[in-house]
Amino acid sequence: MRIVVLVSGTGSNLQAIIDAVAAGELDVQIAAVGADRKGTYGVERSAAAGLETFVVDFKDYTVRSEWNAALTAKVLSYAPDLVVSSGFMRIVDEHFIATFENRYINTHPALLPAFPGAHGVRDALAYGVKVTGCTVHYADTGVDTGPIIAQEAVTVEPDDTEEALHERIKVVERRLLVQTLKDLAAARKAPVA
Ligand code: GAR
């Protein structure tokens, strides 16, 4: 299974994928890692790992649909079986979703449909939930919407900070994302009955 991973920042979830592949635990080929802006650590660490990288910088486009078209074409050029939004903080349009129908997944640090958006951890804390978690789902044109593939809960501790809680969620999230990729890769290989 060839994958393209999209990031906007640190890429610690991406690193978990890279590590699992390197350890022989995850049978996928990382065709490329792409970002929506220059200078991300996610792209830097991918290049250091010898992976193909690209940037389709949102700031280089005045019209959003042109950025979407450029991103779609770039990702398509790697012929991925699956595209993984891993801390990729941009909404893509119908053209991208249609091109990668049932092949575009996202990871999010909350139990969707609760607390979508860029501040899922902060919003869950502010609401006062006692349990939150992470979700891997097929993505559509909404903000963290689409059919859920896997979820796992994380308990909120008294006096939790956003940073501390997000770090604990990410520990679970990395494992859940790698497991989901394993499951999707295995399903592709399974003989049709
Ligand atoms: C992850 O927790 C991911 O779920 C979140 O950004 C973080 C990226 O961390 N994504 C969203 O909030 C999407 N709405 P990473 O760059 O260290 O993998």
XYZ file of N, CA and C and ligand atoms in Angstrom:
597
model
N 0.853 -1.188 0.000
C 0.000 0.000 0.000
C 0.887 1.235 0.000
N 0.759 2.018 -1.044
C 1.531 3.272 -1.142
C 0.751 4.376 -0.445
N 1.429 5.126 0.429
C 0.742 6.222 1.106
C 1.472 7.541 0.878
N 0.683 8.609 0.850
C 1.220 9.966 0.919
C 0.721 10.548 2.233
N 1.628 11.114 3.015
C 1.269 11.695 4.307
C 1.343 13.214 4.200
N 0.274 13.885 4.655
C 0.224 15.350 4.626
C 0.358 15.884 6.048
N 1.218 16.886 6.224
C 1.466 17.470 7.550
C 1.450 18.996 7.451
N 1.255 19.623 8.615
C 1.385 21.083 8.683
C 2.384 21.502 9.749
N 2.852 20.536 10.535
C 3.696 20.932 11.668
C 4.740 19.910 12.026
N 4.729 19.534 13.309
C 5.791 18.711 13.888
C 5.917 17.332 13.250
N 4.782 16.692 13.048
C 4.823 15.381 12.409
C 5.214 14.236 13.334
N 4.804 14.294 14.599
C 5.152 13.175 15.487
C 4.330 11.926 15.149
N 3.109 12.109 14.677
C 2.329 10.957 14.210
C 2.971 10.357 12.966
N 3.411 11.225 12.069
C 4.148 10.776 10.886
C 5.387 9.979 11.311
N 6.104 10.470 12.329
C 7.307 9.769 12.786
C 6.964 8.356 13.264
N 5.807 8.221 13.900
C 5.382 6.885 14.349
C 5.201 5.954 13.153
N 4.674 6.508 12.048
C 4.514 5.701 10.827
C 5.896 5.323 10.283
N 6.778 6.321 10.199
C 8.139 6.077 9.691
C 8.825 4.994 10.531
N 8.701 5.103 11.853
C 9.350 4.143 12.756
C 8.766 2.740 12.585
N 7.435 2.670 12.447
C 6.790 1.361 12.317
C 7.202 0.689 11.004
N 7.333 1.492 9.948
C 7.787 0.948 8.662
C 9.232 0.462 8.782
N 10.079 1.302 9.406
C 11.499 0.957 9.547
C 11.677 -0.309 10.383
N 10.795 -0.485 11.368
C 10.887 -1.652 12.255
C 10.292 -2.909 11.612
N 9.738 -2.753 10.420
C 9.136 -3.902 9.736
C 7.786 -4.290 10.301
N 7.191 -3.376 11.101
C 5.892 -3.691 11.722
C 4.713 -3.255 10.858
N 4.997 -2.366 9.928
C 3.925 -1.800 9.102
C 4.334 -1.904 7.645
N 3.556 -2.673 6.889
C 3.909 -2.971 5.507
C 3.256 -1.948 4.568
N 3.765 -0.719 4.611
C 3.323 0.299 3.652
C 4.563 0.970 3.073
N 4.376 1.582 1.918
C 5.462 2.353 1.319
C 5.094 3.835 1.411
N 5.935 4.625 2.081
C 5.663 6.059 2.170
C 6.190 6.693 0.880
N 5.262 6.935 -0.049
C 5.654 7.445 -1.366
C 6.161 8.883 -1.253
N 5.545 9.660 -0.373
C 5.971 11.055 -0.182
C 5.310 11.640 1.059
N 5.948 12.704 1.560
C 5.374 13.495 2.656
C 5.242 14.925 2.147
N 4.043 15.490 2.279
C 3.820 16.838 1.765
C 3.286 17.761 2.843
N 3.504 19.068 2.630
C 3.026 20.076 3.583
C 2.376 21.231 2.833
N 1.588 21.988 3.587
C 0.901 23.162 3.033
C 1.661 24.452 3.311
N 2.837 24.308 3.902
C 3.668 25.497 4.137
C 5.129 25.075 4.238
N 5.990 26.069 4.004
C 7.427 25.790 4.049
C 7.892 25.717 5.508
N 8.980 25.010 5.716
C 9.642 25.047 7.017
C 9.038 24.191 8.103
N 8.232 23.178 7.743
C 7.668 22.325 8.799
C 8.716 21.290 9.237
N 8.653 20.958 10.511
C 9.559 19.936 11.031
C 9.178 18.565 10.453
N 7.887 18.416 10.127
C 7.437 17.158 9.533
C 8.156 16.856 8.224
N 8.279 17.861 7.378
C 8.988 17.685 6.105
C 10.491 17.540 6.352
N 10.993 18.335 7.294
C 12.428 18.272 7.600
C 12.823 16.863 8.055
N 12.025 16.312 8.981
C 12.396 14.989 9.500
C 12.196 13.897 8.442
N 11.250 14.114 7.512
C 11.043 13.144 6.436
C 12.228 13.145 5.477
N 12.683 14.355 5.141
C 13.843 14.464 4.252
C 15.051 13.808 4.916
N 15.193 14.032 6.230
C 16.319 13.426 6.964
C 16.223 11.905 6.951
N 14.994 11.407 6.879
C 14.793 9.949 6.834
C 14.917 9.408 5.408
N 15.237 10.307 4.455
C 15.440 9.869 3.079
C 14.158 9.750 2.276
N 13.079 10.331 2.772
C 11.799 10.239 2.067
C 11.656 11.366 1.054
N 10.846 11.109 0.043
C 10.470 12.130 -0.936
C 9.556 13.149 -0.235
N 9.808 14.435 -0.442
C 8.962 15.458 0.196
C 8.530 16.511 -0.822
N 7.429 17.208 -0.497
C 6.982 18.318 -1.335
C 6.215 19.326 -0.492
N 6.159 20.555 -0.982
C 5.367 21.601 -0.338
C 4.488 22.238 -1.413
N 3.176 22.300 -1.144
C 2.272 23.097 -1.974
C 1.786 24.200 -1.037
N 2.526 25.318 -1.061
C 2.339 26.356 -0.052
C 1.042 27.125 -0.289
N 0.188 27.096 0.722
C -1.100 27.792 0.650
C -0.896 29.274 0.341
N 0.196 29.816 0.847
C 0.455 31.258 0.689
C 0.837 31.639 -0.747
N 1.210 30.656 -1.540
C 1.606 30.936 -2.924
C 0.403 31.107 -3.853
N -0.806 30.908 -3.315
C -2.016 30.937 -4.161
C -2.985 31.993 -3.643
N -3.505 32.791 -4.557
C -4.486 33.799 -4.153
C -5.897 33.215 -4.175
N -6.082 32.178 -4.990
C -7.395 31.544 -5.093
C -7.309 30.149 -4.478
N -8.201 29.883 -3.522
C -8.146 28.624 -2.777
C -8.273 27.397 -3.687
N -9.155 27.498 -4.705
C -9.373 26.348 -5.583
C -8.100 25.998 -6.367
N -7.267 27.021 -6.629
C -6.012 26.742 -7.352
C -5.030 25.996 -6.454
N -5.019 26.372 -5.186
C -4.175 25.623 -4.237
C -4.652 24.176 -4.153
N -5.982 24.002 -4.062
C -6.552 22.663 -4.012
C -6.182 21.852 -5.243
N -6.282 22.470 -6.401
C -5.964 21.774 -7.653
C -4.488 21.382 -7.692
N -3.637 22.291 -7.249
C -2.195 22.006 -7.245
C -1.871 20.882 -6.265
N -2.516 20.915 -5.100
C -2.279 19.861 -4.104
C -2.775 18.511 -4.640
N -3.955 18.514 -5.230
C -4.526 17.275 -5.773
C -3.592 16.677 -6.822
N -3.126 17.523 -7.738
C -2.249 17.041 -8.812
C -0.938 16.500 -8.239
N -0.404 17.201 -7.264
C 0.880 16.782 -6.684
C 0.733 15.432 -5.979
N -0.305 15.313 -5.156
C -0.508 14.049 -4.435
C -0.756 12.922 -5.433
N -1.580 13.214 -6.450
C -1.914 12.211 -7.469
C -0.666 11.711 -8.198
N 0.309 12.596 -8.347
C 1.530 12.231 -9.089
C 2.289 11.092 -8.397
N 2.016 10.856 -7.107
C 2.674 9.759 -6.382
C 1.842 8.475 -6.404
N 0.711 8.528 -7.100
C -0.174 7.353 -7.238
C -0.407 6.625 -5.910
N -0.884 7.353 -4.902
C -1.069 6.687 -3.599
C -2.328 5.820 -3.564
N -2.249 4.759 -2.758
C -3.444 3.974 -2.455
C -4.219 4.619 -1.312
N -3.494 5.411 -0.512
C -4.117 6.065 0.641
C -3.380 7.380 0.914
N -4.160 8.401 1.254
C -3.579 9.692 1.650
C -3.912 9.905 3.120
N -2.899 10.254 3.909
C -3.077 10.377 5.356
C -2.871 11.830 5.770
N -3.937 12.433 6.298
C -3.841 13.771 6.876
C -3.422 13.598 8.327
N -2.157 13.938 8.619
C -1.592 13.666 9.938
C -1.104 14.986 10.532
N -2.056 15.711 11.143
C -1.711 17.064 11.592
C -1.686 18.024 10.419
N -2.472 17.715 9.384
C -2.585 18.592 8.209
C -3.767 19.521 8.473
N -3.483 20.808 8.658
C -4.503 21.714 9.185
C -5.180 22.534 8.089
N -5.505 21.884 6.980
C -6.244 22.542 5.891
C -7.431 21.693 5.475
N -8.489 22.374 5.123
C -9.651 21.719 4.561
C -9.435 21.618 3.053
N -9.701 20.430 2.508
C -9.565 20.264 1.062
C -10.959 20.294 0.425
N -10.993 20.531 -0.888
C -12.294 20.715 -1.550
C -12.831 19.403 -2.162
N -13.989 19.527 -2.820
C -14.665 18.352 -3.389
C -13.798 17.648 -4.426
N -13.023 18.445 -5.162
C -12.167 17.877 -6.204
C -11.152 16.910 -5.587
N -10.519 17.340 -4.492
C -9.542 16.480 -3.800
C -10.250 15.239 -3.250
N -11.389 15.454 -2.584
C -12.114 14.334 -1.970
C -12.584 13.341 -3.034
N -13.080 13.860 -4.157
C -13.547 12.970 -5.229
C -12.377 12.194 -5.828
N -11.242 12.857 -5.966
C -10.061 12.203 -6.546
C -9.575 11.051 -5.668
N -9.653 11.279 -4.341
C -9.158 10.258 -3.403
C -10.304 9.653 -2.585
N -11.414 9.432 -3.257
C -12.595 8.892 -2.582
C -12.277 7.574 -1.885
N -12.648 7.490 -0.618
C -12.353 6.318 0.226
C -10.860 6.046 0.384
N -10.052 7.054 0.045
C -8.597 6.867 0.155
C -7.958 8.007 0.953
N -8.778 8.790 1.634
C -8.250 9.942 2.379
C -8.683 9.828 3.830
N -7.709 9.669 4.736
C -8.044 9.552 6.156
C -7.368 10.672 6.949
N -7.943 10.936 8.119
C -7.456 12.014 8.979
C -7.391 11.508 10.421
N -6.462 12.066 11.180
C -6.420 11.780 12.606
C -6.708 13.060 13.378
N -7.467 12.904 14.469
C -7.902 14.089 15.218
C -7.832 13.807 16.721
N -7.392 14.801 17.524
C -7.196 14.547 18.961
C -8.442 14.805 19.805
N -9.542 14.192 19.442
C -10.769 14.242 20.249
C -11.672 13.111 19.771
N -12.704 12.845 20.561
C -13.656 11.792 20.182
C -14.733 12.417 19.305
N -14.481 12.446 18.020
C -15.459 13.021 17.076
C -16.778 12.254 17.168
N -17.917 12.917 16.972
C -18.031 14.260 16.412
C -17.848 15.399 17.428
N -17.438 15.075 18.666
C -17.192 16.151 19.633
C -15.860 16.841 19.332
N -15.857 18.122 19.503
C -14.647 18.945 19.447
C -13.820 18.806 18.164
N -14.440 19.077 17.011
C -13.663 19.153 15.767
C -12.863 20.458 15.725
N -12.048 20.595 14.703
C -11.342 21.863 14.507
C -9.893 21.831 14.962
N -9.296 23.000 14.915
C -7.857 23.119 15.168
C -7.506 23.049 16.654
N -8.533 23.153 17.538
C -8.245 23.195 18.979
C -9.068 22.154 19.739
N -9.077 20.936 19.213
C -9.898 19.888 19.799
C -9.563 19.609 21.255
N -8.296 19.664 21.598
C -7.879 19.376 22.982
C -8.287 20.529 23.893
N -8.007 21.737 23.481
C -8.364 22.925 24.252
C -9.881 23.008 24.466
N -10.633 22.726 23.412
C -12.093 22.833 23.491
C -12.674 21.770 24.431
N -12.105 20.559 24.386
C -12.581 19.499 25.287
C -12.309 19.874 26.744
N -11.113 20.393 26.993
C -10.756 20.831 28.361
C -11.688 21.941 28.827
N -11.915 22.906 27.951
C -12.750 24.058 28.304
C -14.179 23.627 28.609
N -14.652 22.579 27.900
C -16.017 22.094 28.137
C -16.116 21.371 29.475
N -14.973 20.803 29.900
C -14.968 20.102 31.179
C -15.254 18.613 31.078
N -15.045 18.037 29.886
C -15.265 16.586 29.764
C -14.259 15.835 30.624
N -14.646 14.664 31.085
C -13.761 13.836 31.912
C -13.038 12.789 31.080
N -13.582 12.526 29.906
C -12.960 11.574 28.980
C -12.920 12.218 27.602
N -11.768 12.178 26.966
C -11.676 12.608 25.564
C -10.907 11.505 24.823
N -10.155 11.826 23.792
C -9.446 10.755 23.103
C -9.005 11.155 21.721
N -8.996 10.199 20.822
C -8.581 10.491 19.452
C -9.391 9.636 18.477
N -9.421 10.107 17.251
C -10.251 9.491 16.209
C -9.457 9.425 14.907
N -9.534 8.293 14.240
C -9.058 8.201 12.855
C -10.301 7.977 11.995
N -10.447 8.792 10.954
C -11.678 8.720 10.155
C -11.393 9.014 8.690
N -12.309 8.530 7.830
C -12.265 8.957 6.434
C -12.677 10.412 6.403
N -11.924 11.239 5.684
C -12.200 12.671 5.695
C -13.029 13.072 4.491
N -13.868 14.082 4.708
C -14.609 14.678 3.604
C -14.303 16.179 3.577
N -15.186 16.957 2.980
C -14.873 18.390 2.835
C -15.192 19.198 4.097
N -15.684 18.549 5.138
C -15.986 19.252 6.378
C -14.764 19.358 7.283
N -14.992 19.963 8.432
C -13.909 20.090 9.420
C -13.950 18.867 10.339
N -13.019 17.939 10.112
C -12.925 16.712 10.908
C -14.228 15.904 10.884
N -14.838 15.826 9.719
C -16.046 15.014 9.544
C -15.763 13.878 8.565
N -16.661 12.873 8.610
C -16.513 11.722 7.732
C -16.568 10.448 8.564
N -16.813 9.301 7.920
C -17.005 8.044 8.644
C -15.818 7.675 9.542
N -16.152 7.296 10.769
C -15.122 6.963 11.757
C -14.593 5.551 11.526
N -13.273 5.424 11.569
C -12.632 4.105 11.424
C -12.255 3.546 12.798
N -11.651 4.378 13.633
C -11.187 3.898 14.945
C -11.146 5.057 15.936
N -11.406 4.716 17.202
C -11.342 5.728 18.262
C -10.781 5.087 19.515
N -10.148 5.914 20.327
C -9.706 5.428 21.622
C -9.832 6.554 22.637
N -10.235 6.177 23.844
C -10.484 7.177 24.888
C -9.222 7.474 25.696
N -9.154 8.693 26.212
C -8.079 9.124 27.118
C -8.754 9.888 28.256
N -8.398 9.548 29.481
C -9.005 10.195 30.645
C -8.380 11.580 30.862
N -9.231 12.546 31.164
C -8.754 13.882 31.502
C -8.438 13.888 32.995
N -7.230 14.317 33.347
C -6.827 14.361 34.760
C -7.203 15.717 35.357
N -7.450 15.750 36.668
C -7.687 17.043 37.314
C -6.473 17.945 37.086
N -6.692 19.208 36.853
C -5.607 20.178 36.626
C -4.806 19.910 35.352
N -5.370 19.134 34.416
C -4.678 18.906 33.144
C -4.455 20.229 32.419
N -3.335 20.358 31.743
C -3.135 21.476 30.825
C -3.363 20.955 29.411
N -3.596 21.871 28.476
C -3.780 21.478 27.089
C -2.561 20.704 26.592
N -1.377 21.184 26.940
C -0.143 20.547 26.459
C -0.015 19.117 27.007
N -0.232 18.988 28.333
C -0.077 17.666 28.964
C -1.101 16.685 28.407
N -2.335 17.148 28.282
C -3.389 16.274 27.773
C -3.125 15.892 26.319
N -2.718 16.879 25.514
C -2.448 16.582 24.106
C -1.309 15.565 23.985
N -0.297 15.702 24.813
C 0.813 14.741 24.755
C 0.321 13.331 25.069
N -0.541 13.198 26.096
C -1.060 11.855 26.438
C -1.951 11.324 25.320
N -2.739 12.221 24.722
C -3.577 11.792 23.589
C -2.695 11.329 22.438
N -1.634 12.090 22.179
C -0.768 11.751 21.035
C -0.107 10.385 21.186
N 0.205 10.002 22.423
C 0.783 8.670 22.640
C -0.187 7.604 22.138
N -1.456 7.783 22.477
C -2.504 6.846 22.037
C -2.750 6.998 20.540
N -2.777 8.239 20.090
C -3.100 8.560 18.690
C -2.095 7.926 17.726
N -0.820 7.992 18.090
C 0.215 7.424 17.208
C -0.007 5.923 17.049
N -0.291 5.258 18.156
C -0.530 3.814 18.102
C -1.776 3.501 17.279
N -2.838 4.301 17.496
C -4.101 4.073 16.790
C -3.933 4.287 15.282
N -3.179 5.301 14.913
C -2.961 5.595 13.489
C -2.172 4.467 12.826
N -1.113 4.026 13.489
C -0.306 2.936 12.925
C -1.150 1.666 12.823
N -1.942 1.372 13.862
C -2.795 0.171 13.835
C -3.820 0.266 12.702
N -4.379 1.464 12.508
C -5.364 1.648 11.432
C -4.713 1.394 10.075
N -3.503 1.894 9.898
C -2.801 1.664 8.626
C -2.524 0.176 8.429
N -2.141 -0.494 9.518
C -1.923 -1.955 9.428
C -3.210 -2.646 8.974
N -4.326 -2.259 9.587
C -5.609 -2.889 9.263
C -6.005 -2.618 7.812
N -5.811 -1.377 7.364
C -6.185 -1.033 5.985
C -5.280 -1.759 4.991
N -4.001 -1.861 5.326
C -3.061 -2.566 4.440
C -3.425 -4.052 4.376
N -3.772 -4.621 5.539
C -4.142 -6.050 5.580
C -5.420 -6.289 4.796
N -6.368 -5.380 4.903
C -7.643 -5.531 4.187
C -7.413 -5.510 2.677
N -6.449 -4.716 2.235
C -6.142 -4.654 0.785
C -5.588 -5.978 0.297
N -4.814 -6.645 1.197
C -4.159 -7.883 0.794
C -5.069 -9.106 0.899
N -6.118 -8.963 1.718
C -6.975 -10.117 1.993
C -7.626 -10.597 0.701
N -7.630 -11.916 0.486
C -8.263 -12.444 -0.734
C -9.768 -12.182 -0.709
N -10.318 -11.896 -1.851
C -11.756 -11.665 -1.935
C -12.457 -13.021 -1.871
N -13.407 -13.157 -0.935
C -14.062 -14.460 -0.725
C -15.023 -14.757 -1.861
C -2.343 15.661 16.137
O -2.781 15.540 17.474
C -3.516 15.654 15.171
O -4.576 14.852 15.587
C -3.923 17.099 15.194
O -2.715 17.785 15.118
C -1.730 17.050 15.855
C -0.487 16.955 15.000
O 0.569 16.451 15.754
N -4.836 17.396 14.111
C -5.918 18.146 14.243
O -6.174 18.788 15.253
C -6.833 18.185 13.032
N -8.026 18.864 13.328
P 1.912 15.965 15.042
O 2.280 17.022 14.004
O 2.920 15.907 16.154
O 1.655 14.620 14.420
